[in-house]
JSON list of C-alpha atoms and ligand atoms in Angstrom, two decimals:
[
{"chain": "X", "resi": 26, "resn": "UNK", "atom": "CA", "xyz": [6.68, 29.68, -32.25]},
{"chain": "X", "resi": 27, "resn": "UNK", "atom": "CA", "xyz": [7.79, 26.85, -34.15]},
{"chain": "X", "resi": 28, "resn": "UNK", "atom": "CA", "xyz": [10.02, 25.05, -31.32]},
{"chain": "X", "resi": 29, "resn": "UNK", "atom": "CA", "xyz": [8.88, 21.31, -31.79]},
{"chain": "X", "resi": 30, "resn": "UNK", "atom": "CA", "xyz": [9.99, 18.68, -34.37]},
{"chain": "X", "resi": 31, "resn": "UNK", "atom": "CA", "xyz": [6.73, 16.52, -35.58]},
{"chain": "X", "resi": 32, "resn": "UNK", "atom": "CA", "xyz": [7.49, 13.35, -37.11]},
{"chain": "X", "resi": 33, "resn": "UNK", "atom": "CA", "xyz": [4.46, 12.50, -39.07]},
{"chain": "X", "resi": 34, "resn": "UNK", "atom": "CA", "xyz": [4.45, 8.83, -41.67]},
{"chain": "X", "resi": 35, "resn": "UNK", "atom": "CA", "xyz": [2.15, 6.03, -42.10]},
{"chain": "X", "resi": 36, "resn": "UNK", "atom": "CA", "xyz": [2.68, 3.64, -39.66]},
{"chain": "X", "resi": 37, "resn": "UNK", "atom": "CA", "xyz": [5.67, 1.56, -39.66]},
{"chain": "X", "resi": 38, "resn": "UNK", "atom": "CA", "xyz": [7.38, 4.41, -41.24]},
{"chain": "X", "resi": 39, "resn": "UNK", "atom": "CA", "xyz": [9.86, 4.52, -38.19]},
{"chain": "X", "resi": 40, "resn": "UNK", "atom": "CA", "xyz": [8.60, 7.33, -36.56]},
{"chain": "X", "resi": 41, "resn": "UNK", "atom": "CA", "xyz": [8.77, 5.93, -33.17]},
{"chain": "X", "resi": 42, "resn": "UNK", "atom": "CA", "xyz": [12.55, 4.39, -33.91]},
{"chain": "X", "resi": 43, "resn": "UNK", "atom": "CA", "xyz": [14.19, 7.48, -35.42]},
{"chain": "X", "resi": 44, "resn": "UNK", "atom": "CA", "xyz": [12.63, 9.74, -32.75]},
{"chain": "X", "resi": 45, "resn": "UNK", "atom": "CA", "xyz": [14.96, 8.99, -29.76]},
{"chain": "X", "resi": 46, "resn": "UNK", "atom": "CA", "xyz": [18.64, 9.15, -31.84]},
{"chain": "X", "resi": 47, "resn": "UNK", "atom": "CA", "xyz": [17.16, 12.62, -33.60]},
{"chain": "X", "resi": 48, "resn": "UNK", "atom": "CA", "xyz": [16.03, 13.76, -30.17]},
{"chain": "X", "resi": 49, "resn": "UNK", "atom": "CA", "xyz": [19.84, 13.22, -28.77]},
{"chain": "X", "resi": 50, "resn": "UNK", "atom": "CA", "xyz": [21.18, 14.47, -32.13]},
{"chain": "X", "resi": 51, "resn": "UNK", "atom": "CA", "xyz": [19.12, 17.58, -31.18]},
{"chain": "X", "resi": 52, "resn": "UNK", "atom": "CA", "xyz": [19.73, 18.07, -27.71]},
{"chain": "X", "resi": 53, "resn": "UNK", "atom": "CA", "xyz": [15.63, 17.89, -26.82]},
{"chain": "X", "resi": 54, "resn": "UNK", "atom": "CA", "xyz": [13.31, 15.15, -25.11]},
{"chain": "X", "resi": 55, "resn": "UNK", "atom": "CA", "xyz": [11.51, 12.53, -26.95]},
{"chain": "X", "resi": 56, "resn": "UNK", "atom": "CA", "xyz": [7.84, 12.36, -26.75]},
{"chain": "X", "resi": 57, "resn": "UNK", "atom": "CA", "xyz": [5.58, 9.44, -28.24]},
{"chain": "X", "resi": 58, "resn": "UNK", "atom": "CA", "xyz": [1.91, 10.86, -28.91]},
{"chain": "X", "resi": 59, "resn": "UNK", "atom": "CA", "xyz": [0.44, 7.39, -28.80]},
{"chain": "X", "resi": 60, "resn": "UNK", "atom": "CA", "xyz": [2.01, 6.35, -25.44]},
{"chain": "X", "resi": 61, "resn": "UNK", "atom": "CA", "xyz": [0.49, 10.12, -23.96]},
{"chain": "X", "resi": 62, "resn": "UNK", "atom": "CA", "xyz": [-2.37, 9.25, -25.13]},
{"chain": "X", "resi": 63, "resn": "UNK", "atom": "CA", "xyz": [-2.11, 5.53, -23.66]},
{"chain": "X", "resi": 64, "resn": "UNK", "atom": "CA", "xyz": [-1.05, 7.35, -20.29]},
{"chain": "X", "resi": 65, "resn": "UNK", "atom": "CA", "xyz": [-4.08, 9.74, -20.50]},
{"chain": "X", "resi": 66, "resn": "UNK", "atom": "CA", "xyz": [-6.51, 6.81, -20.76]},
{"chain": "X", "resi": 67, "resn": "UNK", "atom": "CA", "xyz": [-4.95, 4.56, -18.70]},
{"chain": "X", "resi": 68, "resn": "UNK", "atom": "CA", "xyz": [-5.01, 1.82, -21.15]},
{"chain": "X", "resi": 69, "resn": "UNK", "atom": "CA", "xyz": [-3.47, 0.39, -24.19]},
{"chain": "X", "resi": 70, "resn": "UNK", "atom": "CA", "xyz": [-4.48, 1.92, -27.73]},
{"chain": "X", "resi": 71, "resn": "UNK", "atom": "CA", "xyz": [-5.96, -1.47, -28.81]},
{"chain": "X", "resi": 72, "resn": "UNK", "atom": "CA", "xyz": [-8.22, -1.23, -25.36]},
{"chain": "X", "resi": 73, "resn": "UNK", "atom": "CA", "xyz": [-9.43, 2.58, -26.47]},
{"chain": "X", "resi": 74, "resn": "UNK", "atom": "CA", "xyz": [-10.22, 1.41, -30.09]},
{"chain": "X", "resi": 75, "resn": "UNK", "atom": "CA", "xyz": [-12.24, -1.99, -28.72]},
{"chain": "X", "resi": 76, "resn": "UNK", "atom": "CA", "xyz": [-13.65, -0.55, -26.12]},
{"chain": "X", "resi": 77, "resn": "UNK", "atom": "CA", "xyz": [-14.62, 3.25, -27.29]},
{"chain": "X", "resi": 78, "resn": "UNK", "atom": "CA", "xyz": [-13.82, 3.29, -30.83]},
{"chain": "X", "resi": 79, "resn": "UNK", "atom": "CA", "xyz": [-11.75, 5.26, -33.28]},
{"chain": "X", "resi": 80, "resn": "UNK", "atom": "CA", "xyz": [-13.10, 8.68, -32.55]},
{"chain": "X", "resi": 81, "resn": "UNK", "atom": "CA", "xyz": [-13.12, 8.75, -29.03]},
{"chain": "X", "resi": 82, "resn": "UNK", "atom": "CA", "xyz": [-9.03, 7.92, -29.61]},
{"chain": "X", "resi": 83, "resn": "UNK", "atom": "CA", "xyz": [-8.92, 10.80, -31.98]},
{"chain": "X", "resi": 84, "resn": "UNK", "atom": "CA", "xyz": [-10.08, 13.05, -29.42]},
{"chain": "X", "resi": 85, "resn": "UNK", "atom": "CA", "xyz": [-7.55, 11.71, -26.83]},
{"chain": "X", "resi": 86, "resn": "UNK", "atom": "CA", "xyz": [-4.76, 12.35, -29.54]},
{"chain": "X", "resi": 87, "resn": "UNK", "atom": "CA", "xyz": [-6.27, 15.67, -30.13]},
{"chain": "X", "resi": 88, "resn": "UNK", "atom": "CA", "xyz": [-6.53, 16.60, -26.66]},
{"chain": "X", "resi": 89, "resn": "UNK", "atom": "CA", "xyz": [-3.02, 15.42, -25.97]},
{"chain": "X", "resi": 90, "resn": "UNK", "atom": "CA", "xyz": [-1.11, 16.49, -29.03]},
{"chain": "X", "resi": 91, "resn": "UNK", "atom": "CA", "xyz": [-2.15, 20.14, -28.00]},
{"chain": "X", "resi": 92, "resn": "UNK", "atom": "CA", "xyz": [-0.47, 19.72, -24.80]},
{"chain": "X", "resi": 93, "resn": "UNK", "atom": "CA", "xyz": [2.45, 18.69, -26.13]},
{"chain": "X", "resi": 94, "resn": "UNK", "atom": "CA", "xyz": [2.68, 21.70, -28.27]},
{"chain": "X", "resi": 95, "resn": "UNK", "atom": "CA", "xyz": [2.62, 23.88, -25.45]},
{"chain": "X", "resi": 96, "resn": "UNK", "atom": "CA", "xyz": [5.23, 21.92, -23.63]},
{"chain": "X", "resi": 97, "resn": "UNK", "atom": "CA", "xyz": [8.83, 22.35, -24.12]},
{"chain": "X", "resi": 98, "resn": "UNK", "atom": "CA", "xyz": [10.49, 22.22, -27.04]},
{"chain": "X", "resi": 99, "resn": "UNK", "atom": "CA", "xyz": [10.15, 18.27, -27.88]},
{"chain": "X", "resi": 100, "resn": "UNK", "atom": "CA", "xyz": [10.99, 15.88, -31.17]},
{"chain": "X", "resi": 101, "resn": "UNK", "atom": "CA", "xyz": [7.13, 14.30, -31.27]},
{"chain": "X", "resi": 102, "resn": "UNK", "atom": "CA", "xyz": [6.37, 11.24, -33.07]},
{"chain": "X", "resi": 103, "resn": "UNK", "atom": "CA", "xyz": [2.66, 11.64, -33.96]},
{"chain": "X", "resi": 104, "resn": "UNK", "atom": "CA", "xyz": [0.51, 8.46, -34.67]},
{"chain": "X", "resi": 105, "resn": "UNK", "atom": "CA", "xyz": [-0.11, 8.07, -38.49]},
{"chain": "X", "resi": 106, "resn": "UNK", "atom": "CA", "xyz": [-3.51, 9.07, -38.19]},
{"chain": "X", "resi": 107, "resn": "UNK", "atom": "CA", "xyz": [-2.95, 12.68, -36.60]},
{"chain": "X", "resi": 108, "resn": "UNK", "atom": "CA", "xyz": [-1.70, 14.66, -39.45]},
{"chain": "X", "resi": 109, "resn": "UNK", "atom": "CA", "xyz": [-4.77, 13.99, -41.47]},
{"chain": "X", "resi": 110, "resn": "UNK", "atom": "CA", "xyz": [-7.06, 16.29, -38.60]},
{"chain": "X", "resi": 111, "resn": "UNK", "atom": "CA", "xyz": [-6.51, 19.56, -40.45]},
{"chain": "X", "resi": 112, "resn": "UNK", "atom": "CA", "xyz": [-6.56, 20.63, -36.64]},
{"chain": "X", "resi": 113, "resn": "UNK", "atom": "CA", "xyz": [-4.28, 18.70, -35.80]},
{"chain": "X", "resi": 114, "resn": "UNK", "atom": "CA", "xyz": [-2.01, 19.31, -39.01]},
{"chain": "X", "resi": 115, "resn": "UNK", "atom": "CA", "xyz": [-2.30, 23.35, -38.20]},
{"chain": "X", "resi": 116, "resn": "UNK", "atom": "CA", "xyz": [-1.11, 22.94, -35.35]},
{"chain": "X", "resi": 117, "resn": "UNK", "atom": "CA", "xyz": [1.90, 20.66, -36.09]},
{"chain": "X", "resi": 118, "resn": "UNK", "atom": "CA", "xyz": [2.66, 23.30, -38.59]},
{"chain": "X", "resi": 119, "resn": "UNK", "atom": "CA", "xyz": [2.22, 26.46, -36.35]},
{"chain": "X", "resi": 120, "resn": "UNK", "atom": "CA", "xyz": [3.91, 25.27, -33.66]},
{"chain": "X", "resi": 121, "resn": "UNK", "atom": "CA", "xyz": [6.67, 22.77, -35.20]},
{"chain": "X", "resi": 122, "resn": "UNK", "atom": "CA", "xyz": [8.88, 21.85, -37.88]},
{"chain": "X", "resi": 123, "resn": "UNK", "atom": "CA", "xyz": [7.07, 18.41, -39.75]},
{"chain": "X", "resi": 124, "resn": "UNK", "atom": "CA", "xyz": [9.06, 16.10, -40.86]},
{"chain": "X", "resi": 125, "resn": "UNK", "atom": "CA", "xyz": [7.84, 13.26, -43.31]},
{"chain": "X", "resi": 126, "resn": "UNK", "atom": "CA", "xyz": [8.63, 9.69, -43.02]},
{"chain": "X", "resi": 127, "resn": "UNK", "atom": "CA", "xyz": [8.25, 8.89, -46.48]},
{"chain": "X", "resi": 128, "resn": "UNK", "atom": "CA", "xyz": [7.83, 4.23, -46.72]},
{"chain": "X", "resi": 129, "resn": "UNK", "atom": "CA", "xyz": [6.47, 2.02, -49.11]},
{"chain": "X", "resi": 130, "resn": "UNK", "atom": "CA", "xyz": [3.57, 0.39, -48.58]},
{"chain": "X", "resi": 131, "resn": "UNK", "atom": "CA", "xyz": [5.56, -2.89, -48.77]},
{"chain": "X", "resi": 132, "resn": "UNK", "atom": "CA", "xyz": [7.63, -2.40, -46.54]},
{"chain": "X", "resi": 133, "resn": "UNK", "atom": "CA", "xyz": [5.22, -0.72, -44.13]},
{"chain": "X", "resi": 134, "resn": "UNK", "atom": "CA", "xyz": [3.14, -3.49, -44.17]},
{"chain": "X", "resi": 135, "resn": "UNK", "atom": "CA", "xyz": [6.24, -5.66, -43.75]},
{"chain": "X", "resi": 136, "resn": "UNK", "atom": "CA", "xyz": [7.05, -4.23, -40.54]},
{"chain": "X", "resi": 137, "resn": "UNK", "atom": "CA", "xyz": [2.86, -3.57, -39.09]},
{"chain": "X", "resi": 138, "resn": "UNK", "atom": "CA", "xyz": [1.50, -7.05, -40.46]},
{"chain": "X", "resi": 139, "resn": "UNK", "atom": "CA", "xyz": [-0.10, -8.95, -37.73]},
{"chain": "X", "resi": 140, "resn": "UNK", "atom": "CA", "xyz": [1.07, -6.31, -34.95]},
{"chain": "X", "resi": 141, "resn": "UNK", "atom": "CA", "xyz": [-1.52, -6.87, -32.20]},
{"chain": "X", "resi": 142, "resn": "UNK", "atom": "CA", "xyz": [-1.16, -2.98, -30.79]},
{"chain": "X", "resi": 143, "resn": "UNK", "atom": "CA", "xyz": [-1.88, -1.71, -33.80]},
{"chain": "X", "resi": 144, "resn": "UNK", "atom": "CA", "xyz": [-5.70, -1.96, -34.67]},
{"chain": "X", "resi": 145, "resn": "UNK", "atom": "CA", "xyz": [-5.78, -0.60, -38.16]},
{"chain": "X", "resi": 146, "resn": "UNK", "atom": "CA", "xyz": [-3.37, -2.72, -39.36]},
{"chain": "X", "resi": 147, "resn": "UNK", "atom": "CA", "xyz": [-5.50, -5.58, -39.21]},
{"chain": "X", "resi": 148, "resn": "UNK", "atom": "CA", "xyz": [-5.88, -6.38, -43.06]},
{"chain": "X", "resi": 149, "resn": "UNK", "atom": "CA", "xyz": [-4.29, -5.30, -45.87]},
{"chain": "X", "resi": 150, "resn": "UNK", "atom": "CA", "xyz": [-7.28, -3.86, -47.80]},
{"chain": "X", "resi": 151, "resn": "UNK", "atom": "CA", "xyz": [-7.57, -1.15, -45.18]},
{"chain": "X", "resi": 152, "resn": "UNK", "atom": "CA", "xyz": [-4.00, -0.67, -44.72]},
{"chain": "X", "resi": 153, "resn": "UNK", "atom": "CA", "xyz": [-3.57, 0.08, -48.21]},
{"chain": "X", "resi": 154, "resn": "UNK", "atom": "CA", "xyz": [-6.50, 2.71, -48.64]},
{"chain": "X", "resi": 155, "resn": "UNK", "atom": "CA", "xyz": [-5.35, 4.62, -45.58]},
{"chain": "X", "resi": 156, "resn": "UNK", "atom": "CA", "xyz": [-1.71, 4.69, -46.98]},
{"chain": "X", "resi": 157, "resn": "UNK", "atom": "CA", "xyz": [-3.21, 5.77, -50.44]},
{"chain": "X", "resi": 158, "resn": "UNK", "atom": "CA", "xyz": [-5.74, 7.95, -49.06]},
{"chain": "X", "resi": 159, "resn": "UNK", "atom": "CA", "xyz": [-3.15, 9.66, -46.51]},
{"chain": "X", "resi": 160, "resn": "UNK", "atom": "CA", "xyz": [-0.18, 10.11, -48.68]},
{"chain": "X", "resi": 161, "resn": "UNK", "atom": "CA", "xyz": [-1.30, 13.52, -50.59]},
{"chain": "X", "resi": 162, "resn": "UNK", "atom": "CA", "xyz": [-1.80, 14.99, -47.00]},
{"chain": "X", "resi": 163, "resn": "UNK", "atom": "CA", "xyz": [1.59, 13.91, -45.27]},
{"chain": "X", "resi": 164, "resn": "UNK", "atom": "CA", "xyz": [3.42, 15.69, -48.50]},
{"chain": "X", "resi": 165, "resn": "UNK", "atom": "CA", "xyz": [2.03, 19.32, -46.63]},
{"chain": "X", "resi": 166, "resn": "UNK", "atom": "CA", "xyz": [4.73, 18.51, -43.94]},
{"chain": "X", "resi": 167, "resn": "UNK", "atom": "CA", "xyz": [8.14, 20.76, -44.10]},
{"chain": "X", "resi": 168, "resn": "UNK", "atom": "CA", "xyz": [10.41, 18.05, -45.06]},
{"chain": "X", "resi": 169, "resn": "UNK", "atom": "CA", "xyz": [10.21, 14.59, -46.42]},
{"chain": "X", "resi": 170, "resn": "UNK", "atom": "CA", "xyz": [12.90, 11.61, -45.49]},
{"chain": "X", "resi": 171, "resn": "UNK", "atom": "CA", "xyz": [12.90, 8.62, -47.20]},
{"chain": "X", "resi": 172, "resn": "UNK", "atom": "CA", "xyz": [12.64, 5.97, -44.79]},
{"chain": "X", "resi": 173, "resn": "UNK", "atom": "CA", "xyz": [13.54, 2.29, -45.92]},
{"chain": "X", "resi": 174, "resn": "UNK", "atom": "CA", "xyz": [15.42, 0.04, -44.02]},
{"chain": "X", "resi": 175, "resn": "UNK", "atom": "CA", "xyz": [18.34, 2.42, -43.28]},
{"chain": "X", "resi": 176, "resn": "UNK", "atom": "CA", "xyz": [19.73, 2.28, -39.93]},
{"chain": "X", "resi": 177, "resn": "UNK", "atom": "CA", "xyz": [17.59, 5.09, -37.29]},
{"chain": "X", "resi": 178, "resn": "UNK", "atom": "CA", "xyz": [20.59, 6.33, -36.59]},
{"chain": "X", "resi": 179, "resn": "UNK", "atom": "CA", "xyz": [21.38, 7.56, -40.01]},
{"chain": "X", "resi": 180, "resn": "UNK", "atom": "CA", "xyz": [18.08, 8.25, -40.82]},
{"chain": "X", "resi": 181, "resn": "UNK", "atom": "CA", "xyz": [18.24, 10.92, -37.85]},
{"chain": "X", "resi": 182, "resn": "UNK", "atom": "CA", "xyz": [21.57, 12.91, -38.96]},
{"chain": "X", "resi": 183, "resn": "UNK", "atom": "CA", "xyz": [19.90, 13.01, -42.23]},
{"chain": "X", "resi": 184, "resn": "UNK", "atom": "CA", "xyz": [16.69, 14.85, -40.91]},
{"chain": "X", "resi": 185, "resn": "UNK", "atom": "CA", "xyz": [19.13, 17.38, -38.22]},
{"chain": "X", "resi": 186, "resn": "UNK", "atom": "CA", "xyz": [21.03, 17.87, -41.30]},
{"chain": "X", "resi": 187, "resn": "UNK", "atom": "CA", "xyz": [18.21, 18.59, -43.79]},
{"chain": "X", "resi": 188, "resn": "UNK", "atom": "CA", "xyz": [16.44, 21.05, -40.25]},
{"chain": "X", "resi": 189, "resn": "UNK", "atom": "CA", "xyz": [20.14, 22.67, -39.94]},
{"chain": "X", "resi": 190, "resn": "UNK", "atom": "CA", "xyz": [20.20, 23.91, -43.59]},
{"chain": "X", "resi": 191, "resn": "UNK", "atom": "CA", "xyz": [16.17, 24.98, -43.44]},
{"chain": "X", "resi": 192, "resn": "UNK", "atom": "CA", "xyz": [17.95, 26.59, -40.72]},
{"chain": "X", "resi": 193, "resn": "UNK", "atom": "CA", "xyz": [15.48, 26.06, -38.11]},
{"chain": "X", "resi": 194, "resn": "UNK", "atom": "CA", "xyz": [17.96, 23.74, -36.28]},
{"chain": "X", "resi": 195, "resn": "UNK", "atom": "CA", "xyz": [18.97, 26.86, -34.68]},
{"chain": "X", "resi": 196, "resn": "UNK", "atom": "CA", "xyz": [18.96, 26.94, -30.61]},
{"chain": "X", "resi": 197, "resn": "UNK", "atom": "CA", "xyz": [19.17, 23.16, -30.74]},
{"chain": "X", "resi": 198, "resn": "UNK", "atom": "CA", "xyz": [22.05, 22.42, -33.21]},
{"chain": "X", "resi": 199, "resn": "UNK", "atom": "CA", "xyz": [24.50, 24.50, -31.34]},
{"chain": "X", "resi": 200, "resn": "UNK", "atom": "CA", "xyz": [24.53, 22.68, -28.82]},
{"chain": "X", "resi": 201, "resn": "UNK", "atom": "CA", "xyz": [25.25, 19.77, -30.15]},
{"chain": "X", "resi": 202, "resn": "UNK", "atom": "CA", "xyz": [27.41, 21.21, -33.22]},
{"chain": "G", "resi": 342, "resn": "S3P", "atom": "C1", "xyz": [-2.76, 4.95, -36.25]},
{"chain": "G", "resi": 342, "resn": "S3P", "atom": "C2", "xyz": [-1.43, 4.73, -36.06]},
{"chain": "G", "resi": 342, "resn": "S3P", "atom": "C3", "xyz": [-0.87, 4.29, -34.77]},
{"chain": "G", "resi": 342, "resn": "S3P", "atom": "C4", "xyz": [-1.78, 4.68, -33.61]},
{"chain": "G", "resi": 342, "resn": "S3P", "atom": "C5", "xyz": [-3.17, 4.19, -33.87]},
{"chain": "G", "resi": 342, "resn": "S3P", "atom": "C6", "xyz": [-3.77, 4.77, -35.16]},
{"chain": "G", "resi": 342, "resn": "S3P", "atom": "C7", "xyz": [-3.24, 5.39, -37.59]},
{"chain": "G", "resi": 342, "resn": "S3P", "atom": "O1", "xyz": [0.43, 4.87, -34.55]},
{"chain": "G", "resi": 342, "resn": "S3P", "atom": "O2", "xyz": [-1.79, 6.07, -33.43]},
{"chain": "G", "resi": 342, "resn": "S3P", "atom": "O3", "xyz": [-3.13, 2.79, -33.93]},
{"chain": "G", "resi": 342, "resn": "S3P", "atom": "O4", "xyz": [-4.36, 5.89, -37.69]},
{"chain": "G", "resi": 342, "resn": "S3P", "atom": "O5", "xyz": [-2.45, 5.27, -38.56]},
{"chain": "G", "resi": 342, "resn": "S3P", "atom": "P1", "xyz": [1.75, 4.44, -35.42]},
{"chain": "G", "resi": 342, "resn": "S3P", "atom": "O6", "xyz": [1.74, 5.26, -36.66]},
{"chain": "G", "resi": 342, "resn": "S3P", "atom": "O7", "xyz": [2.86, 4.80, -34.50]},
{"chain": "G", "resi": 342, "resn": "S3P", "atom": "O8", "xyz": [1.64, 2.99, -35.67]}
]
C-alpha cells in the first residue's frame, strides 16, 4: 500500500526543511532517513563514510529505509543518494507517494558548500556530476516541486495540494481539511 510520502532531491534541495511543516500539514510523523541511519550506527554519517566507506552507508540506508516502509504511515526525507538504488527507488514507489525536490545546482551548492556533515559535498567537480548524473532518475518520482528559496512552509501546502488533487492525500487530508 502506498501510505508513505518520500521526499527524494539532491542534497540541499530542502528535503529535510520542508519535511516537518508537510508532515503537520498532513497529520503524519516526520522521519529523517539519514538521522535512522545515524541512530542505527551509532555515529555521525561523516564517521560511517571515513571510517567504513560509501557502501557500507548504502547498506545502512538500505537496511533502514525498508523499515521505515513498513512502519506507519510517515512523510520520509530520503538522503539524495537513495533514490538512485533501483531497490531502493521500487520500494519508495511501491510503498509511497515520491515527491521531487526539484533545485539548481547553484543554489544547491549554495546551501551544501563547505558543510562538514555532508561528505560528498566536498568539491564541486563531484557535486556537479552526481547532480547531473542523478537528475534523469529523480524525474521517475510521482511529483516534482520546484524548490528555490521559497519559504518550507509554502513549499509544503504546495506538495499536500499537488498529493490532494493526485488524490492520494486521502486518509490524511481529512483530517486536516
Ligand atoms: C547523500 C546525501 C546526504 C546523505 C549522505 C549521502 C548523497 O543526505 O544521505 O551524505 O549521496 O547525496 P542529504 O541529501 O540530506 O544531504
Amino acid at each position: 500500500m502506498r501510505q508513505h510520502v518520500f521526499l527524494v532531491g539532491f542534497m540541499g534541495s530542502g528535503k529535510s526543511t520542508v519535511g516537518p511543516p508537510l508532515a503537520a500539514l498532513l497529520g503524519l510523523p516526520f522521519v529523517d532517513l539519514d538521522r535512522e541511519v545515524e541512530e542505527e550506527r551509532g555515529e555521525p554519517i561523516t564517521e560511517i563514510f571515513r571510517t567504513y566507506g560509501e557502501s557500507a552507508f548504502r547498506e545502512l540506508e538500505r537496511l533502514c529505509l525498508e523499515r521505515v516502509s513498513k512502519g506507519p504511515p510517515s512523510v520520509v526525507a530520503v538522503g539524495g543518494g537513495a533514490f538512485s538504488s533501483e531497490e531502493n527507488r521500487v520500494l519508495m514507489l511501491r510503498t509511497g507517494i515520491t515527491v521531487f525536490l526539484d533545485v539548481s545546482l547553484e543554489a544547491a551548492w549554495s546551501r551544501c558548500a563547505g558543510d562538514p556533515t555532508r561528505p560528498l559535498a566536498a568539491d564541486f567537480g563531484r557535486f556537479e556530476r552526481l547532480f547531473r548524473q542523478r537528475r534523469e532518475t529523480y524525474r521517475l518520482a510521482d511529483i516534482r516541486i520546484e524548490s528555490g528559496f521559497g519559504k518550507p512552509s509554502r513549499t509544503s501546502a504546495e506538495i499536500a495540494s499537488r498529493l490532494k488533487a493526485l488524490g492520494v492525500a486521502g486518509a490524511w487530508a481529512k483530517e486536516s481539511d
